[in-house]
């Protein structure tokens, strides 16, 4: 009899999200990471000693410590384990994890990402991401580059962005995994202060504290453990880094998004966005969300970010991986009040770097009964 | 299914020195990229994905340094990610490049990076910031004092002397004379090392690596790609890595899982890499070891952890010339990290030098008859380890 699972395919066995809060005050970051990693393993009955690798995704600068994995790798489960860290984003960590599982060298892994956004001077960190000769001296930061991006967009205006942000606020209010907050009306968002014209404060989800862990296994491991029930197959993955330049052509083209999305779709054997039942977008502004929909020519009835996306919770560095976790929950039929019916295929789209320089897409597929 | 074979078909490095005043970081990393592409007989368009090796970024003072560099390395529009395991970053970048190819997702992958450690006026201040804010910041813990503590423990356990560590420096500096890219090189004596200024007992200045700047790059491909492009590729036949606790004290007690003085985590990583590569007797089957040894005391425990000899035996073997050029095992013919330490790519440089030996492209450093070579990298509080085995024959 043929094995049920493709040996080198990657499957999500379990997903755990740390409780979302604007500011976690009763735990050190190490404790947040430990609690999340342990809960992920306990939930699927895996002993940490059984892991053959750990992949982490984190940012030294946002963690407030150089080589932050020195203190955080072990709480993430990587004590005397093969461990590696991606620095671009939580969702990039999933890309690295996918290469590890699909290489055939690794079979049972834990992927952990986090961001205690409240402890880092966010925009100071972003300013230090600038090269020192031209962009740093003029004070460039995330707010300004997001504003530049919003200004470069074709076919989106402030009013539209305000409506999108308001709709996500309403969706987020239903998500039990989000930060409990009352939705804000579009009018109030439209009246919120400018951050960087035309971007207003209400167009952006506030950053929060959080962490996420996924247990990822190979098909070979599943064939050897027939009692294990995966939540989803990671059927497609794609990532792309755009030029560093902030010219309008780069900002408006969304080419990096199209490349990453196209690669992931091809990897998953899908041909058009309509094949996806749900798309979770880690949009750091409402303008990013509108631009993503436009660039991918998403159908008007496409279900996008039923979780509320980053408006539900936004631990900035790992927000994309949280979008992936929400997509996995949708495929597994475990998204609770934000479940979008039966979901056979779901995608997560994430960004990193200034003005979506970095782009990642992950596609998840349901496990046939 | 067996993993897809992965091969090194091109490498490139810049000269390493304290400062490259005439180049920006992005230009340095471009120089390394161009050298590796030329060595691989490839154009930039043939590269499918990039793994960037650089950490911590505080040395160069630019946080998302790979995102600034993307255009300079022809990476715009391609999959690119940066990896980070402290000083082991270069070894981990190689491993990430390996899985990029072995996964079947990509055919040709560029692993590249650069560092400018001396951009910061005091690297050891940066390296104090890696410790715990509440318990460790305030006493002078950095990578020098940290490894000095493990060195003292090594001396107590095995009777290793300062002169035996000094001999490692003498050999490294002499080997580096043949390395056109090495930062420090020269004919020195044990007396020169012993008489250099004290840093942190038992370290003298010459026991410690320099702060280096420069870039390094490597091109990885599939078995088919290697056959098309390269007569003597170096196959990545084994990769192993281990991450341990940050707490040094936890590696010293009677209940410790690993012994601090022994760098014993490398034993785990080495065993995995050797098992994959089919290496059962390292001393007979491996001809070159490129070790991550920014301090003179870090060679002996690594050689012992990798199984080249028993615990406590490496110092006497070193005295007898067992690790010299032309011996059965040549250790760091490039001069190693003691002579050149651009931290964000040091592990990658070790891998490049090991692969070059297997590819017979090591120039004046070439050791004759190299069929297998091993490269290591170490990071954090001597807690992140990688071991990588390169072979002239694929598995």
Coordinates of C-alpha atoms in Angstrom, one line a residue, chain A residues 17-321:
Chain A
X17 CA -0.7 31.6 19.7
X18 CA 0.3 33.4 22.9
X19 CA -2.5 35.5 24.4
X20 CA -2.6 38.8 22.5
X21 CA -2.2 41.9 24.6
X22 CA -1.2 45.5 23.8
X23 CA 1.5 45.1 26.5
X24 CA 2.5 41.9 28.4
X25 CA 3.6 43.1 31.8
X26 CA 3.7 39.9 33.8
X27 CA 6.2 37.9 31.8
X28 CA 9.7 38.4 30.5
X29 CA 10.1 37.7 26.8
X30 CA 11.8 34.4 27.6
X31 CA 8.7 33.3 29.5
X32 CA 6.3 34.3 26.6
X33 CA 8.4 32.2 24.2
X34 CA 8.7 29.3 26.6
X35 CA 5.0 29.2 27.3
X36 CA 4.1 29.4 23.6
X37 CA 6.6 26.7 22.6
X38 CA 5.6 24.4 25.4
X39 CA 1.9 24.7 24.8
X40 CA 2.4 24.0 21.1
X41 CA 4.2 20.8 21.9
X42 CA 1.9 19.7 24.7
X43 CA -1.2 20.3 22.5
X44 CA 0.0 17.6 20.0
X45 CA 1.6 15.3 22.6
X46 CA 5.2 15.8 21.4
X47 CA 8.0 15.6 23.9
X48 CA 10.6 18.3 23.3
X49 CA 13.3 15.7 23.3
X50 CA 11.8 14.1 20.2
X51 CA 12.3 17.2 18.0
X52 CA 15.1 16.9 15.5
X53 CA 15.3 20.7 14.8
X54 CA 14.0 24.1 15.8
X55 CA 13.6 27.1 13.5
X56 CA 13.1 30.5 15.1
X57 CA 12.3 33.8 13.6
X58 CA 13.1 36.9 15.5
X59 CA 14.7 40.3 15.4
X60 CA 17.6 41.3 17.7
X61 CA 16.8 45.0 17.5
X62 CA 13.1 44.6 18.3
X63 CA 14.0 42.1 21.1
X64 CA 16.4 44.8 22.5
X65 CA 19.4 42.6 22.7
X66 CA 22.2 41.7 20.3
X67 CA 22.1 37.9 19.5
X68 CA 18.8 37.7 21.3
X69 CA 18.6 34.0 20.5
X70 CA 21.3 33.4 23.1
X71 CA 18.6 33.7 25.8
X72 CA 15.6 32.8 23.6
X73 CA 16.6 29.7 21.7
X74 CA 16.4 27.3 24.7
X75 CA 13.0 28.6 25.8
X76 CA 11.9 28.1 22.2
X77 CA 12.8 24.4 22.6
X78 CA 16.3 24.5 21.0
X79 CA 18.3 23.1 23.9
X80 CA 20.8 20.6 22.3
X81 CA 18.9 20.7 19.1
X82 CA 19.7 21.8 15.6
X83 CA 18.6 25.4 15.6
X84 CA 18.6 28.2 13.0
X85 CA 17.1 31.7 13.0
X86 CA 15.6 33.8 10.3
X87 CA 15.8 37.5 10.8
X88 CA 13.5 38.9 8.2
X89 CA 10.0 38.1 9.6
X90 CA 8.1 35.3 11.3
X91 CA 6.6 34.2 8.0
X92 CA 10.2 34.0 6.5
X93 CA 10.9 31.6 9.3
X94 CA 8.2 29.4 7.8
X95 CA 10.0 29.6 4.4
X96 CA 13.2 28.4 6.1
X97 CA 11.4 25.7 7.9
X98 CA 9.9 24.5 4.6
X99 CA 13.3 24.2 3.1
X100 CA 14.5 22.2 6.1
X101 CA 11.6 19.7 6.0
X102 CA 11.5 19.4 2.2
X103 CA 15.3 18.7 2.2
X104 CA 14.6 15.3 3.7
X105 CA 17.2 16.0 6.4
X106 CA 14.6 17.0 9.0
X107 CA 11.3 15.5 10.0
X108 CA 9.9 16.9 13.3
X109 CA 10.4 20.6 14.0
X110 CA 9.2 23.5 16.0
X111 CA 8.9 26.9 14.5
X112 CA 8.7 29.8 16.9
X113 CA 8.5 33.5 16.4
X114 CA 7.7 36.4 18.7
X115 CA 7.7 40.2 19.2
X116 CA 7.3 42.0 22.5
X117 CA 6.7 45.2 20.6
X118 CA 6.1 47.1 23.7
X119 CA 9.7 46.9 24.9
X120 CA 11.4 48.3 21.7
X121 CA 11.5 51.9 20.5
X122 CA 9.9 50.8 17.3
X123 CA 10.6 53.7 15.0
X124 CA 14.2 54.1 16.3
X125 CA 14.8 50.5 15.3
X126 CA 13.3 51.2 11.9
X127 CA 15.4 54.3 11.4
X128 CA 18.5 52.3 12.1
X129 CA 17.5 50.0 9.3
X130 CA 18.3 52.8 6.9
X131 CA 21.6 52.9 5.2
X132 CA 23.7 55.7 6.8
X133 CA 24.5 57.9 3.9
X134 CA 21.3 59.2 2.4
X135 CA 18.1 57.8 4.0
X136 CA 19.1 57.8 7.7
X137 CA 20.2 61.4 7.9
X138 CA 16.8 62.6 6.6
X139 CA 15.0 60.6 9.3
X140 CA 13.3 58.0 7.2
X141 CA 11.4 55.4 9.2
X142 CA 8.5 52.9 8.8
X143 CA 5.8 55.6 9.0
X144 CA 7.3 57.7 6.3
X145 CA 8.0 54.8 4.0
X146 CA 4.5 53.5 4.5
X147 CA 3.2 57.1 3.7
X148 CA 5.4 57.1 0.6
X149 CA 3.9 53.8 -0.4
X150 CA 0.3 55.0 0.2
X151 CA 1.0 58.1 -1.9
X152 CA 2.5 56.1 -4.7
X153 CA -0.6 53.8 -4.9
X154 CA -2.9 54.2 -7.8
X155 CA -6.6 53.9 -7.3
X156 CA -6.9 54.1 -3.5
X157 CA -7.8 57.2 -1.5
X158 CA -8.0 58.0 2.2
X159 CA -11.7 57.4 2.4
X160 CA -11.4 53.9 0.9
X161 CA -8.5 53.1 3.3
X162 CA -10.7 54.3 6.2
X163 CA -13.5 52.0 5.3
X164 CA -11.1 49.0 4.9
X165 CA -9.5 49.7 8.3
X166 CA -13.0 50.0 9.9
X167 CA -14.1 46.7 8.4
X168 CA -11.0 45.0 9.8
X169 CA -11.7 46.4 13.2
X170 CA -15.2 44.8 13.1
X171 CA -13.7 41.5 12.0
X172 CA -11.0 41.6 14.7
X173 CA -13.6 42.2 17.4
X174 CA -15.0 38.8 16.7
X175 CA -11.6 37.0 16.9
X176 CA -11.1 35.4 20.3
X177 CA -7.3 35.3 19.6
X178 CA -7.1 39.0 19.1
X179 CA -6.7 41.9 21.5
X180 CA -10.2 42.7 22.7
X181 CA -11.1 46.2 21.4
X182 CA -14.1 48.0 20.2
X183 CA -14.3 48.6 16.5
X184 CA -13.7 52.2 15.3
X185 CA -16.0 53.7 12.7
X186 CA -14.7 54.8 9.3
X187 CA -15.5 58.4 10.1
X188 CA -13.4 58.4 13.2
X189 CA -10.5 56.8 11.3
X190 CA -10.8 59.4 8.6
X191 CA -10.5 62.0 11.3
X192 CA -7.6 60.5 13.0
X193 CA -4.3 62.4 12.9
X194 CA -2.0 62.1 9.9
X195 CA 1.1 59.9 10.4
X196 CA 2.6 60.5 7.0
X197 CA 0.3 61.9 4.4
X198 CA -2.0 60.3 3.2
X199 CA -1.6 57.7 5.9
X200 CA -3.6 58.3 9.1
X201 CA -3.2 56.8 12.5
X202 CA -6.4 54.8 12.1
X203 CA -5.2 53.2 8.9
X204 CA -2.6 51.3 10.8
X205 CA -3.2 48.5 13.4
X206 CA -1.4 49.3 16.6
X207 CA 1.5 47.0 17.5
X208 CA 0.9 44.5 20.3
X209 CA 2.9 41.8 22.1
X210 CA 2.6 38.2 21.0
X211 CA 4.2 35.0 20.0
X212 CA 3.3 32.0 17.8
X213 CA 4.6 28.4 17.5
X214 CA 3.9 25.7 14.9
X215 CA 4.8 22.1 15.1
X216 CA 5.9 21.1 11.5
X217 CA 6.5 17.6 10.4
X218 CA 7.4 15.7 7.2
X219 CA 5.2 13.3 5.4
X220 CA 7.7 10.6 6.3
X221 CA 7.2 11.3 10.0
X222 CA 3.4 11.2 9.6
X223 CA 3.7 7.8 7.8
X224 CA 5.6 6.5 10.8
X225 CA 3.1 8.0 13.2
X226 CA -0.3 7.0 11.9
X227 CA -2.1 8.2 15.0
X228 CA -1.0 11.8 14.4
X229 CA -3.5 14.1 12.7
X230 CA -2.0 17.1 10.8
X231 CA -4.0 20.3 10.6
X232 CA -2.9 21.2 7.1
X233 CA -0.4 20.6 4.4
X234 CA 2.0 23.4 3.5
X235 CA 1.3 23.1 -0.2
X236 CA 3.0 26.2 -1.5
X237 CA 5.6 28.7 -0.5
X238 CA 7.2 31.7 -2.2
X239 CA 9.2 34.7 -1.1
X240 CA 10.9 37.6 -2.8
X241 CA 12.9 40.7 -1.8
X242 CA 12.5 43.8 -3.9
X243 CA 14.9 46.6 -4.6
X244 CA 16.0 48.8 -1.7
X245 CA 15.1 51.9 -3.7
X246 CA 12.0 53.8 -2.7
X247 CA 11.1 55.2 -6.2
X248 CA 7.4 55.3 -7.1
X249 CA 7.9 52.6 -9.8
X250 CA 9.0 50.1 -7.2
X251 CA 6.4 51.1 -4.6
X252 CA 3.5 51.0 -7.0
X253 CA 4.4 47.9 -9.0
X254 CA 4.0 45.4 -6.1
X255 CA 6.3 43.1 -8.2
X256 CA 7.7 41.4 -5.1
X257 CA 4.3 40.5 -4.0
X258 CA 3.3 39.2 -7.4
X259 CA 6.5 37.1 -7.6
X260 CA 6.2 35.6 -4.2
X261 CA 2.5 34.9 -4.7
X262 CA 3.0 33.4 -8.1
X263 CA 5.8 31.2 -6.9
X264 CA 3.7 29.9 -4.0
X265 CA 0.7 29.3 -6.3
X266 CA 2.9 27.4 -8.8
X267 CA 4.4 25.4 -5.9
X268 CA 0.8 24.5 -4.8
X269 CA -0.3 23.6 -8.3
X270 CA -2.9 26.4 -8.3
X271 CA -3.5 28.8 -11.1
X272 CA -5.6 31.7 -9.9
X273 CA -6.4 33.4 -6.7
X274 CA -10.0 32.3 -6.9
X275 CA -8.8 28.8 -6.1
X276 CA -8.1 30.1 -2.6
X277 CA -11.0 30.0 -0.2
X278 CA -9.4 32.4 2.3
X279 CA -6.5 34.8 2.1
X280 CA -5.0 36.2 5.3
X281 CA -3.1 39.4 4.6
X282 CA -0.6 40.8 7.1
X283 CA -1.3 44.4 5.9
X284 CA 0.5 46.9 8.1
X285 CA -1.7 49.6 6.7
X286 CA -5.1 49.7 5.0
X287 CA -3.3 50.9 1.9
X288 CA -1.2 47.7 1.9
X289 CA -4.4 45.7 2.0
X290 CA -6.0 47.5 -0.9
X291 CA -2.8 47.4 -2.9
X292 CA -2.5 43.6 -2.4
X293 CA -6.0 43.0 -3.5
X294 CA -5.5 45.1 -6.6
X295 CA -2.1 43.6 -7.5
X296 CA -3.4 40.1 -7.3
X297 CA -6.7 41.0 -8.9
X298 CA -8.6 39.3 -6.2
X299 CA -12.2 38.7 -7.0
X300 CA -14.7 41.0 -5.2
X301 CA -16.1 38.1 -3.3
X302 CA -12.8 36.8 -2.1
X303 CA -12.7 36.1 1.6
X304 CA -9.8 38.2 2.9
X305 CA -8.5 38.2 6.5
X306 CA -11.6 37.0 8.3
X307 CA -9.4 37.0 11.4
X308 CA -9.1 40.8 11.2
X309 CA -5.5 40.5 10.3
X310 CA -3.1 42.7 12.2
X311 CA -6.1 44.7 13.5
X312 CA -6.8 41.7 15.7
X313 CA -3.2 41.5 17.0
X314 CA 0.0 42.9 15.6
X315 CA 3.2 41.7 17.2
X316 CA 4.9 43.3 14.3
X317 CA 7.8 40.9 13.6
X318 CA 5.7 37.7 13.8
X319 CA 2.4 39.1 12.5
X320 CA 2.8 37.4 9.2
X321 CA 3.3 34.0 10.9

